[in-house]
Amino acid sequence: MIAYKRSRFATRLPEGRLYTPSHFWLLEEEPGLWQVGFTKFATRMLGDIVEYEFTVKAGACLEPGQSIGWVEGFKAVSDLFSVMTGEFLEANPALAQDITLVDNDPYMRGWLYRVRGAPDKTALDIHGYIAVLDATIDKMMASRHSEG
């Protein structure tokens, strides 16, 4: 785990995963089999997750950027987009019983879906993702200061 803090946002980022500029993490469970989930930054921007739906079914072919569902948090409703090329295998069955896992355990039990395939070419290692977080938070801070 790498501790990260910038401004008022702090988290611990698991190593050994890929991350996307759109704030998803990707964990290769076995060669070609990936779990995908929200980063802590994504869950903070959405607020507590209250509802979600996948609009793709098991066996569907995915391409990066393809709409695959939606998620509703207290702060926002957002489309879910694929960050993988490959076959959609399943949504996380545990979320049907406890949606709070996405917020409370985003890097382990709160994963969103599984895919057999390959990550989008924009996926980053942990250090690349830290640079994305730095830039994103700096931009948010600059826009707050220019509003005031």
JSON list of C-alpha atoms in Angstrom, two decimals:
[
{"chain": "A", "resi": 1, "resn": "MET", "atom": "CA", "xyz": [0.00, 0.00, 0.00]},
{"chain": "A", "resi": 2, "resn": "ILE", "atom": "CA", "xyz": [1.15, 3.50, -0.77]},
{"chain": "A", "resi": 3, "resn": "ALA", "atom": "CA", "xyz": [-0.17, 6.30, 1.43]},
{"chain": "A", "resi": 4, "resn": "TYR", "atom": "CA", "xyz": [-1.39, 9.29, -0.59]},
{"chain": "A", "resi": 5, "resn": "LYS", "atom": "CA", "xyz": [-2.44, 12.73, 0.63]},
{"chain": "A", "resi": 6, "resn": "ARG", "atom": "CA", "xyz": [-3.09, 15.98, -1.19]},
{"chain": "A", "resi": 7, "resn": "SER", "atom": "CA", "xyz": [-5.15, 18.86, 0.10]},
{"chain": "A", "resi": 8, "resn": "ARG", "atom": "CA", "xyz": [-8.02, 17.34, 2.10]},
{"chain": "A", "resi": 9, "resn": "PHE", "atom": "CA", "xyz": [-7.98, 13.96, 0.33]},
{"chain": "A", "resi": 10, "resn": "ALA", "atom": "CA", "xyz": [-6.07, 11.01, 1.77]},
{"chain": "A", "resi": 11, "resn": "THR", "atom": "CA", "xyz": [-6.12, 7.34, 0.87]},
{"chain": "A", "resi": 12, "resn": "ARG", "atom": "CA", "xyz": [-4.01, 4.21, 0.68]},
{"chain": "A", "resi": 13, "resn": "LEU", "atom": "CA", "xyz": [-3.47, 2.83, -2.83]},
{"chain": "A", "resi": 14, "resn": "PRO", "atom": "CA", "xyz": [-2.84, -0.89, -3.25]},
{"chain": "A", "resi": 15, "resn": "GLU", "atom": "CA", "xyz": [0.24, -1.77, -5.26]},
{"chain": "A", "resi": 16, "resn": "GLY", "atom": "CA", "xyz": [0.19, -4.48, -7.92]},
{"chain": "A", "resi": 17, "resn": "ARG", "atom": "CA", "xyz": [-2.81, -3.02, -9.74]},
{"chain": "A", "resi": 18, "resn": "LEU", "atom": "CA", "xyz": [-3.39, -0.84, -12.74]},
{"chain": "A", "resi": 19, "resn": "TYR", "atom": "CA", "xyz": [-5.37, 2.39, -12.48]},
{"chain": "A", "resi": 20, "resn": "THR", "atom": "CA", "xyz": [-7.21, 4.44, -15.08]},
{"chain": "A", "resi": 21, "resn": "PRO", "atom": "CA", "xyz": [-7.38, 8.21, -15.52]},
{"chain": "A", "resi": 22, "resn": "SER", "atom": "CA", "xyz": [-11.16, 7.80, -14.93]},
{"chain": "A", "resi": 23, "resn": "HIS", "atom": "CA", "xyz": [-10.46, 6.51, -11.38]},
{"chain": "A", "resi": 24, "resn": "PHE", "atom": "CA", "xyz": [-10.96, 2.76, -11.71]},
{"chain": "A", "resi": 25, "resn": "TRP", "atom": "CA", "xyz": [-8.53, 0.10, -10.48]},
{"chain": "A", "resi": 26, "resn": "LEU", "atom": "CA", "xyz": [-7.84, -3.18, -12.28]},
{"chain": "A", "resi": 27, "resn": "LEU", "atom": "CA", "xyz": [-6.51, -6.31, -10.59]},
{"chain": "A", "resi": 28, "resn": "GLU", "atom": "CA", "xyz": [-5.37, -9.32, -12.63]},
{"chain": "A", "resi": 29, "resn": "GLU", "atom": "CA", "xyz": [-6.58, -12.30, -10.59]},
{"chain": "A", "resi": 30, "resn": "GLU", "atom": "CA", "xyz": [-5.07, -14.80, -13.01]},
{"chain": "A", "resi": 31, "resn": "PRO", "atom": "CA", "xyz": [-3.70, -14.34, -16.54]},
{"chain": "A", "resi": 32, "resn": "GLY", "atom": "CA", "xyz": [-6.38, -12.50, -18.54]},
{"chain": "A", "resi": 33, "resn": "LEU", "atom": "CA", "xyz": [-8.98, -12.42, -15.72]},
{"chain": "A", "resi": 34, "resn": "TRP", "atom": "CA", "xyz": [-9.50, -8.96, -14.21]},
{"chain": "A", "resi": 35, "resn": "GLN", "atom": "CA", "xyz": [-11.51, -7.43, -11.39]},
{"chain": "A", "resi": 36, "resn": "VAL", "atom": "CA", "xyz": [-12.47, -3.78, -11.87]},
{"chain": "A", "resi": 37, "resn": "GLY", "atom": "CA", "xyz": [-13.53, -1.35, -9.17]},
{"chain": "A", "resi": 38, "resn": "PHE", "atom": "CA", "xyz": [-13.76, 2.30, -8.21]},
{"chain": "A", "resi": 39, "resn": "THR", "atom": "CA", "xyz": [-10.83, 4.00, -6.53]},
{"chain": "A", "resi": 40, "resn": "LYS", "atom": "CA", "xyz": [-11.43, 5.77, -3.24]},
{"chain": "A", "resi": 41, "resn": "PHE", "atom": "CA", "xyz": [-11.23, 9.08, -5.13]},
{"chain": "A", "resi": 42, "resn": "ALA", "atom": "CA", "xyz": [-14.11, 7.99, -7.39]},
{"chain": "A", "resi": 43, "resn": "THR", "atom": "CA", "xyz": [-16.27, 6.97, -4.44]},
{"chain": "A", "resi": 44, "resn": "ARG", "atom": "CA", "xyz": [-15.58, 10.27, -2.71]},
{"chain": "A", "resi": 45, "resn": "MET", "atom": "CA", "xyz": [-16.65, 12.22, -5.82]},
{"chain": "A", "resi": 46, "resn": "LEU", "atom": "CA", "xyz": [-19.87, 10.18, -6.15]},
{"chain": "A", "resi": 47, "resn": "GLY", "atom": "CA", "xyz": [-20.75, 10.18, -2.46]},
{"chain": "A", "resi": 48, "resn": "ASP", "atom": "CA", "xyz": [-22.24, 7.11, -0.79]},
{"chain": "A", "resi": 49, "resn": "ILE", "atom": "CA", "xyz": [-23.34, 4.66, -3.48]},
{"chain": "A", "resi": 50, "resn": "VAL", "atom": "CA", "xyz": [-27.07, 4.00, -3.22]},
{"chain": "A", "resi": 51, "resn": "GLU", "atom": "CA", "xyz": [-27.93, 2.16, -6.43]},
{"chain": "A", "resi": 52, "resn": "TYR", "atom": "CA", "xyz": [-26.33, 0.74, -9.57]},
{"chain": "A", "resi": 53, "resn": "GLU", "atom": "CA", "xyz": [-27.19, -1.29, -12.64]},
{"chain": "A", "resi": 54, "resn": "PHE", "atom": "CA", "xyz": [-25.20, -3.05, -15.33]},
{"chain": "A", "resi": 55, "resn": "THR", "atom": "CA", "xyz": [-26.83, -2.87, -18.76]},
{"chain": "A", "resi": 56, "resn": "VAL", "atom": "CA", "xyz": [-24.57, -5.57, -20.21]},
{"chain": "A", "resi": 57, "resn": "LYS", "atom": "CA", "xyz": [-25.05, -9.27, -19.58]},
{"chain": "A", "resi": 58, "resn": "ALA", "atom": "CA", "xyz": [-22.51, -12.02, -18.95]},
{"chain": "A", "resi": 59, "resn": "GLY", "atom": "CA", "xyz": [-20.78, -12.95, -22.21]},
{"chain": "A", "resi": 60, "resn": "ALA", "atom": "CA", "xyz": [-21.10, -9.46, -23.73]},
{"chain": "A", "resi": 61, "resn": "CYS", "atom": "CA", "xyz": [-18.09, -8.16, -25.65]},
{"chain": "A", "resi": 62, "resn": "LEU", "atom": "CA", "xyz": [-16.64, -4.96, -24.20]},
{"chain": "A", "resi": 63, "resn": "GLU", "atom": "CA", "xyz": [-14.55, -2.17, -25.66]},
{"chain": "A", "resi": 64, "resn": "PRO", "atom": "CA", "xyz": [-12.94, 0.66, -23.70]},
{"chain": "A", "resi": 65, "resn": "GLY", "atom": "CA", "xyz": [-15.32, 3.60, -23.33]},
{"chain": "A", "resi": 66, "resn": "GLN", "atom": "CA", "xyz": [-18.43, 1.51, -23.94]},
{"chain": "A", "resi": 67, "resn": "SER", "atom": "CA", "xyz": [-21.34, 2.32, -21.62]},
{"chain": "A", "resi": 68, "resn": "ILE", "atom": "CA", "xyz": [-22.02, -0.72, -19.45]},
{"chain": "A", "resi": 69, "resn": "GLY", "atom": "CA", "xyz": [-24.37, 0.66, -16.81]},
{"chain": "A", "resi": 70, "resn": "TRP", "atom": "CA", "xyz": [-24.80, 3.43, -14.26]},
{"chain": "A", "resi": 71, "resn": "VAL", "atom": "CA", "xyz": [-24.20, 4.17, -10.62]},
{"chain": "A", "resi": 72, "resn": "GLU", "atom": "CA", "xyz": [-25.99, 6.57, -8.30]},
{"chain": "A", "resi": 73, "resn": "GLY", "atom": "CA", "xyz": [-24.33, 8.19, -5.31]},
{"chain": "A", "resi": 74, "resn": "PHE", "atom": "CA", "xyz": [-25.62, 10.86, -2.95]},
{"chain": "A", "resi": 75, "resn": "LYS", "atom": "CA", "xyz": [-23.61, 13.47, -4.88]},
{"chain": "A", "resi": 76, "resn": "ALA", "atom": "CA", "xyz": [-24.03, 12.31, -8.49]},
{"chain": "A", "resi": 77, "resn": "VAL", "atom": "CA", "xyz": [-25.41, 9.82, -10.99]},
{"chain": "A", "resi": 78, "resn": "SER", "atom": "CA", "xyz": [-22.80, 8.61, -13.42]},
{"chain": "A", "resi": 79, "resn": "ASP", "atom": "CA", "xyz": [-22.63, 6.26, -16.37]},
{"chain": "A", "resi": 80, "resn": "LEU", "atom": "CA", "xyz": [-20.29, 3.29, -15.96]},
{"chain": "A", "resi": 81, "resn": "PHE", "atom": "CA", "xyz": [-17.89, 2.85, -18.86]},
{"chain": "A", "resi": 82, "resn": "SER", "atom": "CA", "xyz": [-15.77, -0.17, -19.65]},
{"chain": "A", "resi": 83, "resn": "VAL", "atom": "CA", "xyz": [-12.04, 0.20, -19.05]},
{"chain": "A", "resi": 84, "resn": "MET", "atom": "CA", "xyz": [-11.34, -3.19, -20.64]},
{"chain": "A", "resi": 85, "resn": "THR", "atom": "CA", "xyz": [-11.42, -5.00, -23.96]},
{"chain": "A", "resi": 86, "resn": "GLY", "atom": "CA", "xyz": [-12.87, -8.47, -23.62]},
{"chain": "A", "resi": 87, "resn": "GLU", "atom": "CA", "xyz": [-15.80, -10.46, -22.27]},
{"chain": "A", "resi": 88, "resn": "PHE", "atom": "CA", "xyz": [-17.98, -9.19, -19.41]},
{"chain": "A", "resi": 89, "resn": "LEU", "atom": "CA", "xyz": [-18.15, -12.10, -16.95]},
{"chain": "A", "resi": 90, "resn": "GLU", "atom": "CA", "xyz": [-20.18, -10.83, -14.02]},
{"chain": "A", "resi": 91, "resn": "ALA", "atom": "CA", "xyz": [-21.08, -8.03, -11.68]},
{"chain": "A", "resi": 92, "resn": "ASN", "atom": "CA", "xyz": [-19.89, -8.49, -8.11]},
{"chain": "A", "resi": 93, "resn": "PRO", "atom": "CA", "xyz": [-22.69, -10.61, -6.56]},
{"chain": "A", "resi": 94, "resn": "ALA", "atom": "CA", "xyz": [-21.87, -9.34, -3.05]},
{"chain": "A", "resi": 95, "resn": "LEU", "atom": "CA", "xyz": [-23.02, -5.81, -4.01]},
{"chain": "A", "resi": 96, "resn": "ALA", "atom": "CA", "xyz": [-26.61, -7.02, -4.42]},
{"chain": "A", "resi": 97, "resn": "GLN", "atom": "CA", "xyz": [-26.66, -7.75, -0.67]},
{"chain": "A", "resi": 98, "resn": "ASP", "atom": "CA", "xyz": [-24.44, -4.86, 0.50]},
{"chain": "A", "resi": 99, "resn": "ILE", "atom": "CA", "xyz": [-23.87, -1.89, -1.82]},
{"chain": "A", "resi": 100, "resn": "THR", "atom": "CA", "xyz": [-21.89, -0.13, 0.95]},
{"chain": "A", "resi": 101, "resn": "LEU", "atom": "CA", "xyz": [-18.93, -2.42, 0.13]},
{"chain": "A", "resi": 102, "resn": "VAL", "atom": "CA", "xyz": [-18.14, -0.07, -2.78]},
{"chain": "A", "resi": 103, "resn": "ASP", "atom": "CA", "xyz": [-17.57, 2.78, -0.30]},
{"chain": "A", "resi": 104, "resn": "ASN", "atom": "CA", "xyz": [-16.30, 0.86, 2.72]},
{"chain": "A", "resi": 105, "resn": "ASP", "atom": "CA", "xyz": [-13.98, -1.66, 1.01]},
{"chain": "A", "resi": 106, "resn": "PRO", "atom": "CA", "xyz": [-13.44, -0.38, -2.55]},
{"chain": "A", "resi": 107, "resn": "TYR", "atom": "CA", "xyz": [-10.14, -2.20, -3.17]},
{"chain": "A", "resi": 108, "resn": "MET", "atom": "CA", "xyz": [-11.17, -5.65, -1.95]},
{"chain": "A", "resi": 109, "resn": "ARG", "atom": "CA", "xyz": [-14.77, -6.80, -1.45]},
{"chain": "A", "resi": 110, "resn": "GLY", "atom": "CA", "xyz": [-16.30, -3.75, -3.18]},
{"chain": "A", "resi": 111, "resn": "TRP", "atom": "CA", "xyz": [-15.11, -4.53, -6.71]},
{"chain": "A", "resi": 112, "resn": "LEU", "atom": "CA", "xyz": [-17.66, -3.79, -9.46]},
{"chain": "A", "resi": 113, "resn": "TYR", "atom": "CA", "xyz": [-17.23, -6.37, -12.25]},
{"chain": "A", "resi": 114, "resn": "ARG", "atom": "CA", "xyz": [-15.00, -9.05, -13.80]},
{"chain": "A", "resi": 115, "resn": "VAL", "atom": "CA", "xyz": [-13.74, -9.21, -17.36]},
{"chain": "A", "resi": 116, "resn": "ARG", "atom": "CA", "xyz": [-11.72, -11.76, -19.31]},
{"chain": "A", "resi": 117, "resn": "GLY", "atom": "CA", "xyz": [-9.53, -9.69, -21.59]},
{"chain": "A", "resi": 118, "resn": "ALA", "atom": "CA", "xyz": [-7.06, -6.82, -21.50]},
{"chain": "A", "resi": 119, "resn": "PRO", "atom": "CA", "xyz": [-6.99, -3.33, -19.95]},
{"chain": "A", "resi": 120, "resn": "ASP", "atom": "CA", "xyz": [-7.41, -0.19, -21.99]},
{"chain": "A", "resi": 121, "resn": "LYS", "atom": "CA", "xyz": [-4.10, 1.22, -23.24]},
{"chain": "A", "resi": 122, "resn": "THR", "atom": "CA", "xyz": [-4.58, 4.28, -21.00]},
{"chain": "A", "resi": 123, "resn": "ALA", "atom": "CA", "xyz": [-4.23, 2.14, -17.82]},
{"chain": "A", "resi": 124, "resn": "LEU", "atom": "CA", "xyz": [-1.42, 3.33, -15.55]},
{"chain": "A", "resi": 125, "resn": "ASP", "atom": "CA", "xyz": [0.79, 1.89, -12.86]},
{"chain": "A", "resi": 126, "resn": "ILE", "atom": "CA", "xyz": [0.39, 3.26, -9.34]},
{"chain": "A", "resi": 127, "resn": "HIS", "atom": "CA", "xyz": [2.90, 6.08, -9.88]},
{"chain": "A", "resi": 128, "resn": "GLY", "atom": "CA", "xyz": [1.17, 7.19, -13.07]},
{"chain": "A", "resi": 129, "resn": "TYR", "atom": "CA", "xyz": [-2.14, 7.23, -11.21]},
{"chain": "A", "resi": 130, "resn": "ILE", "atom": "CA", "xyz": [-0.65, 9.33, -8.39]},
{"chain": "A", "resi": 131, "resn": "ALA", "atom": "CA", "xyz": [0.33, 11.90, -11.04]},
{"chain": "A", "resi": 132, "resn": "VAL", "atom": "CA", "xyz": [-3.28, 11.87, -12.32]},
{"chain": "A", "resi": 133, "resn": "LEU", "atom": "CA", "xyz": [-4.59, 12.37, -8.78]},
{"chain": "A", "resi": 134, "resn": "ASP", "atom": "CA", "xyz": [-2.17, 15.26, -8.20]},
{"chain": "A", "resi": 135, "resn": "ALA", "atom": "CA", "xyz": [-3.28, 16.99, -11.41]},
{"chain": "A", "resi": 136, "resn": "THR", "atom": "CA", "xyz": [-6.98, 16.35, -10.76]},
{"chain": "A", "resi": 137, "resn": "ILE", "atom": "CA", "xyz": [-6.90, 17.65, -7.20]},
{"chain": "A", "resi": 138, "resn": "ASP", "atom": "CA", "xyz": [-4.77, 20.66, -8.17]},
{"chain": "A", "resi": 139, "resn": "LYS", "atom": "CA", "xyz": [-7.27, 21.52, -10.91]},
{"chain": "A", "resi": 140, "resn": "MET", "atom": "CA", "xyz": [-10.18, 21.22, -8.46]},
{"chain": "A", "resi": 141, "resn": "MET", "atom": "CA", "xyz": [-8.38, 23.45, -5.96]},
{"chain": "A", "resi": 142, "resn": "ALA", "atom": "CA", "xyz": [-7.57, 26.06, -8.63]},
{"chain": "A", "resi": 143, "resn": "SER", "atom": "CA", "xyz": [-11.19, 26.22, -9.78]},
{"chain": "A", "resi": 144, "resn": "ARG", "atom": "CA", "xyz": [-12.36, 26.67, -6.17]},
{"chain": "A", "resi": 145, "resn": "HIS", "atom": "CA", "xyz": [-9.90, 29.52, -5.66]},
{"chain": "A", "resi": 146, "resn": "SER", "atom": "CA", "xyz": [-10.95, 31.24, -8.90]},
{"chain": "A", "resi": 147, "resn": "GLU", "atom": "CA", "xyz": [-14.63, 31.03, -7.86]},
{"chain": "A", "resi": 148, "resn": "GLY", "atom": "CA", "xyz": [-13.96, 32.74, -4.51]}
]
